[in-house]
PDB file of C-alpha atoms in Angstrom:
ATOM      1  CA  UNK K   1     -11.682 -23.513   0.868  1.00 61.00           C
ATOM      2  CA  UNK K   2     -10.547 -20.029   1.868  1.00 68.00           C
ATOM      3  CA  UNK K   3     -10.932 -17.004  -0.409  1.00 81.00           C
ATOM      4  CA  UNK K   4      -7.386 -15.303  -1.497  1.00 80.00           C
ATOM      5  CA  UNK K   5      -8.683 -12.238   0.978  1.00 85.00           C
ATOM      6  CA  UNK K   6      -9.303 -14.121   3.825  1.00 85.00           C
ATOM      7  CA  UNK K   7      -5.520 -16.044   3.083  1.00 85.00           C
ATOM      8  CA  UNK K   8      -4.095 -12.700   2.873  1.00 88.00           C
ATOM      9  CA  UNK K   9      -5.950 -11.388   5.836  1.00 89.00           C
ATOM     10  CA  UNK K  10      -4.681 -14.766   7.628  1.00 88.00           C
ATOM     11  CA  UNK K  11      -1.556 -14.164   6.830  1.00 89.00           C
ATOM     12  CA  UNK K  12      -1.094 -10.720   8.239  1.00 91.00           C
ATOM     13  CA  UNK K  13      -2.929 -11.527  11.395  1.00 90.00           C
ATOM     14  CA  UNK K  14      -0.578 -14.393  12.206  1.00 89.00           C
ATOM     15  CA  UNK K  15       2.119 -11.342  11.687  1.00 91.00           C
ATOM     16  CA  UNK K  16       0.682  -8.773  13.566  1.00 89.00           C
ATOM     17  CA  UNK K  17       3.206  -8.893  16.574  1.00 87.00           C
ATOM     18  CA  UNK K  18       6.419  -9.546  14.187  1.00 92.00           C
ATOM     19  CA  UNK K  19       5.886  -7.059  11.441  1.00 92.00           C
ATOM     20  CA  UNK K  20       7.236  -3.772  12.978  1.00 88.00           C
ATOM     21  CA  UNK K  21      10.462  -5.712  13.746  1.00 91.00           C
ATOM     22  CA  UNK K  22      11.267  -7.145   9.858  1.00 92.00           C
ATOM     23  CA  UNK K  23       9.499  -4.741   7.487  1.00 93.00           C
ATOM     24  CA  UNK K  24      12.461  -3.163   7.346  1.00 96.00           C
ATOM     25  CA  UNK K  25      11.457  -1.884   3.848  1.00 97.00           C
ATOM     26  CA  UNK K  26       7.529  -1.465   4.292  1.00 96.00           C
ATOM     27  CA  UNK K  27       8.719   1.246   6.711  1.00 96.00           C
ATOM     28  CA  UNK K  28      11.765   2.851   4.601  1.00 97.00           C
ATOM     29  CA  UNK K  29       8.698   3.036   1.651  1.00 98.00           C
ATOM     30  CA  UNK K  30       6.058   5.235   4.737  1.00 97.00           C
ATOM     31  CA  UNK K  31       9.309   7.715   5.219  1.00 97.00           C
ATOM     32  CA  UNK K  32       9.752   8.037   1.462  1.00 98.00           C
ATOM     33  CA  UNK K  33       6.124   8.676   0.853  1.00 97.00           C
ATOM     34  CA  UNK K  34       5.650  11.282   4.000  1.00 96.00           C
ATOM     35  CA  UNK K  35       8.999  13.248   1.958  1.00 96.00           C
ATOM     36  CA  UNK K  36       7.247  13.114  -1.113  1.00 97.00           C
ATOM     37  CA  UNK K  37       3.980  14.026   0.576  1.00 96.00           C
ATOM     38  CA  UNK K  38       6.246  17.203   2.405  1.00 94.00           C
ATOM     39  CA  UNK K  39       7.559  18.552  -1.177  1.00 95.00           C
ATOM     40  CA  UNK K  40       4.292  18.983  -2.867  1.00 94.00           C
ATOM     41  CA  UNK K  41       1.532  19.792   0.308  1.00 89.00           C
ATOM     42  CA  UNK K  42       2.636  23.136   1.098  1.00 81.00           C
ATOM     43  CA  UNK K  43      -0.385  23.295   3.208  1.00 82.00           C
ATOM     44  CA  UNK K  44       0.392  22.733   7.013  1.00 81.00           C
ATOM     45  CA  UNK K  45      -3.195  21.001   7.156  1.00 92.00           C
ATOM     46  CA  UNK K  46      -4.255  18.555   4.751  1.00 95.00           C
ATOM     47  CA  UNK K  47      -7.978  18.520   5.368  1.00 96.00           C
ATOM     48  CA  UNK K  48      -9.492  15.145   5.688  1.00 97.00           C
ATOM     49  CA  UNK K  49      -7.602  12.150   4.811  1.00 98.00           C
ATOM     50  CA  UNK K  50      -8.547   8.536   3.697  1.00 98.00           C
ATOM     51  CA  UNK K  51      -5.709   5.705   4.471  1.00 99.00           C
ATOM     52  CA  UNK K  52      -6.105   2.299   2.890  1.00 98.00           C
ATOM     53  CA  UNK K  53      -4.225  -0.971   3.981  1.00 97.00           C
ATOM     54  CA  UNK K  54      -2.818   0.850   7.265  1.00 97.00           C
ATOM     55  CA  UNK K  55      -1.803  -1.659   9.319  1.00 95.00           C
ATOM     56  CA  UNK K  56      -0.664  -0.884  12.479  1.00 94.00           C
ATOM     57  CA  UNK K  57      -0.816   2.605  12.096  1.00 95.00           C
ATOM     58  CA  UNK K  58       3.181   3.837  11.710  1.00 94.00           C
ATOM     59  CA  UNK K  59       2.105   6.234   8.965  1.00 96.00           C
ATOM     60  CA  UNK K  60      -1.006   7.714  10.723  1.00 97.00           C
ATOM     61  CA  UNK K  61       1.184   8.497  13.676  1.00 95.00           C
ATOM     62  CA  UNK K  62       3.892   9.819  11.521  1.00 95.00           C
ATOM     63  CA  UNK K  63       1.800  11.989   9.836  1.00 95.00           C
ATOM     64  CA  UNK K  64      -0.174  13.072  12.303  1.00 94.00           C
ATOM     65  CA  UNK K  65       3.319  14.571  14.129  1.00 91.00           C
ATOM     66  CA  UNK K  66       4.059  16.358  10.769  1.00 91.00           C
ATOM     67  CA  UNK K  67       0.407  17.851   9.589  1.00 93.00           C
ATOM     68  CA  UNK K  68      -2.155  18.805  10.374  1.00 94.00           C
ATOM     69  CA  UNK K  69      -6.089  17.219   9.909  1.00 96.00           C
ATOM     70  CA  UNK K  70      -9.595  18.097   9.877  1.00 95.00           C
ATOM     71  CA  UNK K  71     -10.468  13.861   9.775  1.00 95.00           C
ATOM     72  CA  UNK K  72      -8.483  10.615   9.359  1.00 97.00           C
ATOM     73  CA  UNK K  73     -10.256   7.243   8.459  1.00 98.00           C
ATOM     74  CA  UNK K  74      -7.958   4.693   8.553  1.00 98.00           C
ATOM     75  CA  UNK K  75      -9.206   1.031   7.054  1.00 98.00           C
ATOM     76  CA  UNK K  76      -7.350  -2.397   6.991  1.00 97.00           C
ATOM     77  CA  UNK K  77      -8.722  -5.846   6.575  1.00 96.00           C
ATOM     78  CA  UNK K  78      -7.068  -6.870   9.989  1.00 95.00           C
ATOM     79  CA  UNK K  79      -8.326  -5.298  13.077  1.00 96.00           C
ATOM     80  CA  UNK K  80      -5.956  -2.760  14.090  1.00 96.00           C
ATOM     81  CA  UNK K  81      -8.328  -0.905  16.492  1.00 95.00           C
ATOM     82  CA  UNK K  82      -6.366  -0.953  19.775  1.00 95.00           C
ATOM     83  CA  UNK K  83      -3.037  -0.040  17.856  1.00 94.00           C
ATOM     84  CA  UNK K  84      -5.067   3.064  16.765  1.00 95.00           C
ATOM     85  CA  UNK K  85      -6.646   3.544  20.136  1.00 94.00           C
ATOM     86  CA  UNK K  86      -2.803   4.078  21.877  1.00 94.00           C
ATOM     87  CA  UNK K  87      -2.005   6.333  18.437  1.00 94.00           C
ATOM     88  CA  UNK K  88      -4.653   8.853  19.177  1.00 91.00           C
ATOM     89  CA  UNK K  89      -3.595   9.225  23.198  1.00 90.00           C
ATOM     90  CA  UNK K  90       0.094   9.271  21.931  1.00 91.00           C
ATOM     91  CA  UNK K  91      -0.802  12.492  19.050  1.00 90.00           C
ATOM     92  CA  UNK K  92      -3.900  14.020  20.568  1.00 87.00           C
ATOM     93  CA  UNK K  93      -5.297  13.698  16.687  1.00 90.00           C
ATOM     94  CA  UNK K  94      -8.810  12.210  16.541  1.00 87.00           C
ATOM     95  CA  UNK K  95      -8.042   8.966  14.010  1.00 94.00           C
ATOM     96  CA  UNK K  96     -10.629   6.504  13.117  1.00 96.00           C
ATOM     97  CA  UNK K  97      -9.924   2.791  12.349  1.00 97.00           C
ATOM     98  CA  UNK K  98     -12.386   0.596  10.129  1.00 98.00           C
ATOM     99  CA  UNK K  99     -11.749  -3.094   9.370  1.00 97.00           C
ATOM    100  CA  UNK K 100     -13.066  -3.594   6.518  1.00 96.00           C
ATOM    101  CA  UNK K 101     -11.129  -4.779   2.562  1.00 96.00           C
ATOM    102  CA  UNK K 102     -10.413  -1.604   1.493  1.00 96.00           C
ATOM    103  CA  UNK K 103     -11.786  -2.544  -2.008  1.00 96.00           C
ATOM    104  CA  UNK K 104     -15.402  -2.540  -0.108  1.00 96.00           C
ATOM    105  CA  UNK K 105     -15.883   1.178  -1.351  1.00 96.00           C
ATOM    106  CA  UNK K 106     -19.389   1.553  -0.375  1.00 96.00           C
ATOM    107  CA  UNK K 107     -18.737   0.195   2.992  1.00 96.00           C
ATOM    108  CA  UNK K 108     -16.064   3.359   3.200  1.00 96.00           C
ATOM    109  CA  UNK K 109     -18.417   5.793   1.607  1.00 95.00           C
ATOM    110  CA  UNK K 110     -21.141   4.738   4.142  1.00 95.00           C
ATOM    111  CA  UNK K 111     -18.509   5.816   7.274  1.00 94.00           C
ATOM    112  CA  UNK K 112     -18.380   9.181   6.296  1.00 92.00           C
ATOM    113  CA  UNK K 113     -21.631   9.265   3.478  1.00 93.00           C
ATOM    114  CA  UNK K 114     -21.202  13.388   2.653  1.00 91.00           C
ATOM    115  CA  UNK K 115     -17.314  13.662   2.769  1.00 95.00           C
ATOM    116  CA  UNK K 116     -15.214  13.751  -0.371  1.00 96.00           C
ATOM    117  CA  UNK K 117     -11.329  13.898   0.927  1.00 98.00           C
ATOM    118  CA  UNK K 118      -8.563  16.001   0.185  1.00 97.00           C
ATOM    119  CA  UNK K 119      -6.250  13.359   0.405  1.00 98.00           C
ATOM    120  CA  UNK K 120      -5.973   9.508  -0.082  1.00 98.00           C
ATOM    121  CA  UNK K 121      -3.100   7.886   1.198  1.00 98.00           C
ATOM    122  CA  UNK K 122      -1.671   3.647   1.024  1.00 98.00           C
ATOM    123  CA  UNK K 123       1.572   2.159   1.206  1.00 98.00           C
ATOM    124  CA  UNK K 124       2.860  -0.926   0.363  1.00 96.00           C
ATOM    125  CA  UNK K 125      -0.748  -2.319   0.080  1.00 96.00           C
ATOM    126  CA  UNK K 126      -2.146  -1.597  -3.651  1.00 97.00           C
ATOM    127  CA  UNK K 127      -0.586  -4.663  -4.961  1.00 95.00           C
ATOM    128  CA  UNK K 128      -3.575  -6.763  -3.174  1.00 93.00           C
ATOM    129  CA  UNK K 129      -6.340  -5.444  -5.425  1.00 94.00           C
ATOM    130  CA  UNK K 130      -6.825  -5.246  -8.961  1.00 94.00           C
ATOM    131  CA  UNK K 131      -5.394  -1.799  -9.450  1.00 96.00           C
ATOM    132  CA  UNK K 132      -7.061  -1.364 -13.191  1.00 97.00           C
ATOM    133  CA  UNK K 133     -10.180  -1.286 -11.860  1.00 96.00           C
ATOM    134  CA  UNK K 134      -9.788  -0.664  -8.064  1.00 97.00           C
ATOM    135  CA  UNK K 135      -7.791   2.962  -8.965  1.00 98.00           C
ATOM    136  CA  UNK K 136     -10.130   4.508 -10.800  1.00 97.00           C
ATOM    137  CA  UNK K 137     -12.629   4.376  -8.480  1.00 97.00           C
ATOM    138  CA  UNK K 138     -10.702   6.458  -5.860  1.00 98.00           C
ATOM    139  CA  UNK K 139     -11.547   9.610  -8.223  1.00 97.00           C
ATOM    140  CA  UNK K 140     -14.820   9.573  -6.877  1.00 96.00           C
ATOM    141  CA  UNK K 141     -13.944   9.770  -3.338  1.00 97.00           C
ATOM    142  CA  UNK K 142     -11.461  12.851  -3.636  1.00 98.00           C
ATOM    143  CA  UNK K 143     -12.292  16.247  -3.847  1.00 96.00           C
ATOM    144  CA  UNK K 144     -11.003  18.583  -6.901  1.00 95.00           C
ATOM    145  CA  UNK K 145      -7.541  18.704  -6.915  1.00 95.00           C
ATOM    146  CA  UNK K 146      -7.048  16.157  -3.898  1.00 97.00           C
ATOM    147  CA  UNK K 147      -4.265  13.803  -3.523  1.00 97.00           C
ATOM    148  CA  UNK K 148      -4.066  10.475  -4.467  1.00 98.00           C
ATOM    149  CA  UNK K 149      -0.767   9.372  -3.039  1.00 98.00           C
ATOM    150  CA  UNK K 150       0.646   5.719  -2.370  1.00 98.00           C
ATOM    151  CA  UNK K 151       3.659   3.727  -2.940  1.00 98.00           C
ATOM    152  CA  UNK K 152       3.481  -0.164  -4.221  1.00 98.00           C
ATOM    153  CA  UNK K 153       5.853  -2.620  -5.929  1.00 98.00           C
ATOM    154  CA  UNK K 154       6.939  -3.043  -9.370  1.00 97.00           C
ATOM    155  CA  UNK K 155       7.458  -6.098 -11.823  1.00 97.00           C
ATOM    156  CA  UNK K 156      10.610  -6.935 -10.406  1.00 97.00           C
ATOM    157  CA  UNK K 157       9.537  -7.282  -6.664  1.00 97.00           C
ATOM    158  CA  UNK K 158      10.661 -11.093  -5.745  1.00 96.00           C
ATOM    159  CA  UNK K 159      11.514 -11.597  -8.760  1.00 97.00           C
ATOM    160  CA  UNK K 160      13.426 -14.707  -7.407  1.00 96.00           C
ATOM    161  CA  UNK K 161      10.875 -15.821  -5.817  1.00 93.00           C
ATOM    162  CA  UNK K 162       9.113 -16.065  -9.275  1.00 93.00           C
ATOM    163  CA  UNK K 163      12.063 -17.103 -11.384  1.00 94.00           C
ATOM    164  CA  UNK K 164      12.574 -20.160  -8.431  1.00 92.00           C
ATOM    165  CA  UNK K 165       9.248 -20.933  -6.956  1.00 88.00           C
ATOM    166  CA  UNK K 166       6.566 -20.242  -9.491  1.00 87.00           C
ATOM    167  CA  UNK K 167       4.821 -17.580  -7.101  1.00 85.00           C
ATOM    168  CA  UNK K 168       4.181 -14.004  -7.279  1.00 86.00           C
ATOM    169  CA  UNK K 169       1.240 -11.542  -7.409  1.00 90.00           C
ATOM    170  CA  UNK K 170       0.557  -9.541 -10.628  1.00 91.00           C
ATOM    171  CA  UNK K 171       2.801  -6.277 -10.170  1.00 96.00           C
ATOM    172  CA  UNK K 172       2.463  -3.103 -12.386  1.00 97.00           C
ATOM    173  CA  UNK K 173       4.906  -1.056 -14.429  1.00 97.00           C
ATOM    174  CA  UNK K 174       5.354   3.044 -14.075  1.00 96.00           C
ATOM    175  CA  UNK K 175       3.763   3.302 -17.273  1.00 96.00           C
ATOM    176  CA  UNK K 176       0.676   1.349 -16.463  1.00 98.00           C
ATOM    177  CA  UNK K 177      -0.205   3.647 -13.444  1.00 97.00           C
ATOM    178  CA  UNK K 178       0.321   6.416 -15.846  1.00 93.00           C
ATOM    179  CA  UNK K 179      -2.411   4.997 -18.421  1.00 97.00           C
ATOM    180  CA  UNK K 180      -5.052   4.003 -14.996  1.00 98.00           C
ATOM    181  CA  UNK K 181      -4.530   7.264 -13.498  1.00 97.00           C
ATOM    182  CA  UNK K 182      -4.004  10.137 -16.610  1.00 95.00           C
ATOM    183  CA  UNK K 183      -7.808  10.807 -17.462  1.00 94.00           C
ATOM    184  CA  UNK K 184      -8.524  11.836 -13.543  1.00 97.00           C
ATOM    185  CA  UNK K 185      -5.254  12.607 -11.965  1.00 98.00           C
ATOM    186  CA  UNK K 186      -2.327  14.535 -12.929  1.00 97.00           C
ATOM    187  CA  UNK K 187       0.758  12.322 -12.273  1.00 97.00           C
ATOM    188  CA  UNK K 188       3.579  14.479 -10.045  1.00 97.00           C
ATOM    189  CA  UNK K 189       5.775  12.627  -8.591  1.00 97.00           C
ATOM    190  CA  UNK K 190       5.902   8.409 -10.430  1.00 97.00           C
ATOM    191  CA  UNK K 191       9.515   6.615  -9.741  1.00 98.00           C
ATOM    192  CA  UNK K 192      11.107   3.140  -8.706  1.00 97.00           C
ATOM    193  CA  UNK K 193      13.859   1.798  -7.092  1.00 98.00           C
ATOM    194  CA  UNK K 194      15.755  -1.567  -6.301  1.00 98.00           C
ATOM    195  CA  UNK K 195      16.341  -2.958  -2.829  1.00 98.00           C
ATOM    196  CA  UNK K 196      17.989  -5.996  -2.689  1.00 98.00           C
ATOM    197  CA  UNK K 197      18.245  -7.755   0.703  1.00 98.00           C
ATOM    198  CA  UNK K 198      20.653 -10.587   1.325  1.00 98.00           C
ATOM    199  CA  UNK K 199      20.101 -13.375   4.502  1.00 98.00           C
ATOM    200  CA  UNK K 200      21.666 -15.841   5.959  1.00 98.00           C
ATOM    201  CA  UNK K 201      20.486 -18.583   4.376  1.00 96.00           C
ATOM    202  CA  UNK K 202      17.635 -19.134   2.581  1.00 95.00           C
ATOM    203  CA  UNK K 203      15.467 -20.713   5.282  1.00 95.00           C
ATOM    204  CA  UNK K 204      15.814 -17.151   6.887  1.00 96.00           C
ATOM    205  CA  UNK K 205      14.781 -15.680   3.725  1.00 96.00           C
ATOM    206  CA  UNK K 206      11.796 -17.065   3.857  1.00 93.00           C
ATOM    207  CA  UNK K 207      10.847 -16.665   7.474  1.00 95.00           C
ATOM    208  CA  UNK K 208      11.068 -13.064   7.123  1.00 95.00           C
ATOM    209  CA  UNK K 209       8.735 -13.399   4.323  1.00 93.00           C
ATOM    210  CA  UNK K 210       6.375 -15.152   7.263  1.00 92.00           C
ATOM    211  CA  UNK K 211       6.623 -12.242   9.563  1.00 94.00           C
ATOM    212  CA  UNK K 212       5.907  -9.662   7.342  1.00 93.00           C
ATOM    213  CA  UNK K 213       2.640 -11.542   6.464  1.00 91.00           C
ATOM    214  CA  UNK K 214       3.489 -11.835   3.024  1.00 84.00           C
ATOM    215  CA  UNK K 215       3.070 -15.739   2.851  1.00 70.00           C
ATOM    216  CA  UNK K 216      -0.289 -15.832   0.636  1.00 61.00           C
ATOM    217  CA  UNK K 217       1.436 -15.205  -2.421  1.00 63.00           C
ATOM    218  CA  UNK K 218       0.204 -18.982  -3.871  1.00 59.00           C
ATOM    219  CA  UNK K 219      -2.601 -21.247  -2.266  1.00 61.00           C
ATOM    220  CA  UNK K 220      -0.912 -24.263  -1.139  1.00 62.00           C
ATOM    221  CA  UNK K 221       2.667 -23.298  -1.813  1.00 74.00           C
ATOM    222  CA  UNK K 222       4.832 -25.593   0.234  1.00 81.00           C
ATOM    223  CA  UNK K 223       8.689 -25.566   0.883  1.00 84.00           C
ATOM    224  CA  UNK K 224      10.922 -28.453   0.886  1.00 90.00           C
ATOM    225  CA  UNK K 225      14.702 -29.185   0.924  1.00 93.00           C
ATOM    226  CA  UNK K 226      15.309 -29.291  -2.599  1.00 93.00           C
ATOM    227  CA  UNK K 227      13.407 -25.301  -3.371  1.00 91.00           C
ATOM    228  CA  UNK K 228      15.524 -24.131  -0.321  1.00 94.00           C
ATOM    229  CA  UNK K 229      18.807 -25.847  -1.848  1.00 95.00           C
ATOM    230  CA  UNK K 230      18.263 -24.403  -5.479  1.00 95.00           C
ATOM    231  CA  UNK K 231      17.200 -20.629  -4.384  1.00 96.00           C
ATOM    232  CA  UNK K 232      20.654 -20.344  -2.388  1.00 96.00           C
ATOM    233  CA  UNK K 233      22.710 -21.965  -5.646  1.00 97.00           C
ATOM    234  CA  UNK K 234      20.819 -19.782  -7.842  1.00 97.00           C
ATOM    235  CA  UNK K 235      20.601 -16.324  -5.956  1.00 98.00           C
ATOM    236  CA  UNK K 236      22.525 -16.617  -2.953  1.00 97.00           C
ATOM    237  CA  UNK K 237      19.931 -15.884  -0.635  1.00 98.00           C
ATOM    238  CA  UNK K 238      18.887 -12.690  -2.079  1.00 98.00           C
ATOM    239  CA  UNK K 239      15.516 -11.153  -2.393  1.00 97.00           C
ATOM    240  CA  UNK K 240      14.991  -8.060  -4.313  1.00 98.00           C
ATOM    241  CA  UNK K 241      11.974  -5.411  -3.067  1.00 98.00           C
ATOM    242  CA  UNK K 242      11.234  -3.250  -6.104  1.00 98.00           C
ATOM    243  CA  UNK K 243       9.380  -0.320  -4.397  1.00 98.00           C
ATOM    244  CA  UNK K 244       7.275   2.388  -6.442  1.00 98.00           C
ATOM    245  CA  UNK K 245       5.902   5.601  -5.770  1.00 98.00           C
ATOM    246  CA  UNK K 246       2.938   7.429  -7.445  1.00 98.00           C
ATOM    247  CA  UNK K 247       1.708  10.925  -6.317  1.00 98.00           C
ATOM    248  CA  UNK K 248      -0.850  12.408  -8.409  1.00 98.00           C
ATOM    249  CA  UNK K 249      -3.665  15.265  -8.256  1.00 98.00           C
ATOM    250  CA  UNK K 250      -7.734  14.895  -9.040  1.00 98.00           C
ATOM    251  CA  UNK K 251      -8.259  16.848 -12.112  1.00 94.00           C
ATOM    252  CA  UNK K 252     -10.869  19.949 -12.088  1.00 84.00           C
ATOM    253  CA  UNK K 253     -13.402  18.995 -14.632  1.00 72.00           C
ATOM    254  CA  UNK K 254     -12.214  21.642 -16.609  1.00 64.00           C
ATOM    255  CA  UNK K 255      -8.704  20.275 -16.851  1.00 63.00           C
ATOM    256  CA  UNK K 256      -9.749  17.004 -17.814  1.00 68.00           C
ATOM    257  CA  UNK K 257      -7.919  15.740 -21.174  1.00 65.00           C
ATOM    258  CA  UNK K 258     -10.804  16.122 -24.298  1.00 61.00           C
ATOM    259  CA  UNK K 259     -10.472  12.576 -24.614  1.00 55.00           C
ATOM    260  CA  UNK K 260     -11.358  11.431 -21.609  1.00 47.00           C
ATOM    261  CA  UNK K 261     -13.985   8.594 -21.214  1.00 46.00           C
ATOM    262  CA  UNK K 262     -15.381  10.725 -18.336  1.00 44.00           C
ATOM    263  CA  UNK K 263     -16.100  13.530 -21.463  1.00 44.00           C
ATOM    264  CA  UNK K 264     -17.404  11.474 -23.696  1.00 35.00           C
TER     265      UNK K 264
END
């Protein structure tokens, strides 16, 4: 039987050439990040920069034709390596690509053993790991005062999907980040929004869901007639994206709240 990675690794190969042409809102969530990213680094270069769950690239090449970079490690479970190969003759930036699960830490740490970055970056791809114990961890990698900075989806992403079908991953609230991140990180920048998208029927629906690779969200889910019926009586054909966005900054040791478990 095949591990939930290797399902959600499946699933995202099978989409690898369809997903530029329907994440429609994966890629509205990399603009919104790079703006948020613009209004609080001031600094034309941003050092050296870690990228989990990058996929095929769009926010590497984005932000390597707005900043500056000493390094770029960019790490995804699929293999992405050729997409990444064009990037760096297209930008002239030197960008790395490791497959690898982007929880696998030590396998990261081991690429570049004596860096600590200035700037960790994911979108759309934190709500694939157990972010209560997964976050935390990212501390270590950044540098005093680095960025942590990624955008995810909130307790009402496919919510239909859940309120029809039963399926669904475990999605965070605002104020959950706030209690994972506040004893290392500073929280600037922490908001939500709605995106509801409406198709043409609900067979469409989920086919898009298909070619954006998101079709792991329940080992041996399977449609029929009836499920297809009942989701366009009940919701007519809508799904609702609940995007979130967290930017926050590695505390100096002397900033560090008193009670902090790190302090005590």
């Amino acid at each position: 039987m095949q591990t939930q990675k290797e399902l959600i690794q499946q699933g995202f190969q099978r989409a690898k050439l369809t997903y530029a042409q329907n994440a429609n809102v994966q890629q509205a969530m990399q603009q919104k990040l790079l703006a948020i990213l613009h209004k609080h680094c001031k600094a034309r270069n941003l050092g050296n920069i870690l990228e989990l769950g990058c996929g095929n690239g769009l926010l590497a090449q984005n932000l390597a034709l707005n900043f500056e970079f000493e390094s770029y490690l960019a790490v995804d479970l699929v293999d992405f390596s050729n997409d990444f190969i064009k990037i760096q003759k297209d930008t002239s930036h030197k960008i790395d690509f490791l497959q690898a699960d982007f929880e696998d830490l030590v396998k990261i740490g081991n690429k570049n053993p004596d860096l600590q970055y200035d700037l960790i970056l994911s979108n759309a791809s934190m709500q694939w790991v157990n972010q209560w114990s997964f976050l935390p961890q990212l501390s270590a990698l950044l540098q005093p005062n680095g960025i942590l900075a990624f955008s995810t989806f909130g307790t009402e992403n496919y919510q239909e999907l859940r309120a029809s079908c039963g399926i669904g991953l475990e999605y965070l609230e605002l104020k959950d980040y706030v209690e994972i991140l506040q004893s290392d990180f500073k929280i600037l920048e922490s908001f939500g929004v709605r995106i509801p998208l409406r198709f043409s029927s609900t067979l469409a629906l989920f086919k898009h869901l298909r070619d954006t690779g998101v079709n792991s969200l329940q080992r041996g889910f399977k449609l029929n007639k009836k499920l297809l019926t009942d989701y366009a009586v009940r919701f007519h054909n809508v799904l609702t994206y609940h995007p979130i966005y967290l930017l926050a900054q590695k505390r100096s040791l002397e900033s560090k709240p008193k009670d902090s478990p790190s302090n005590s």
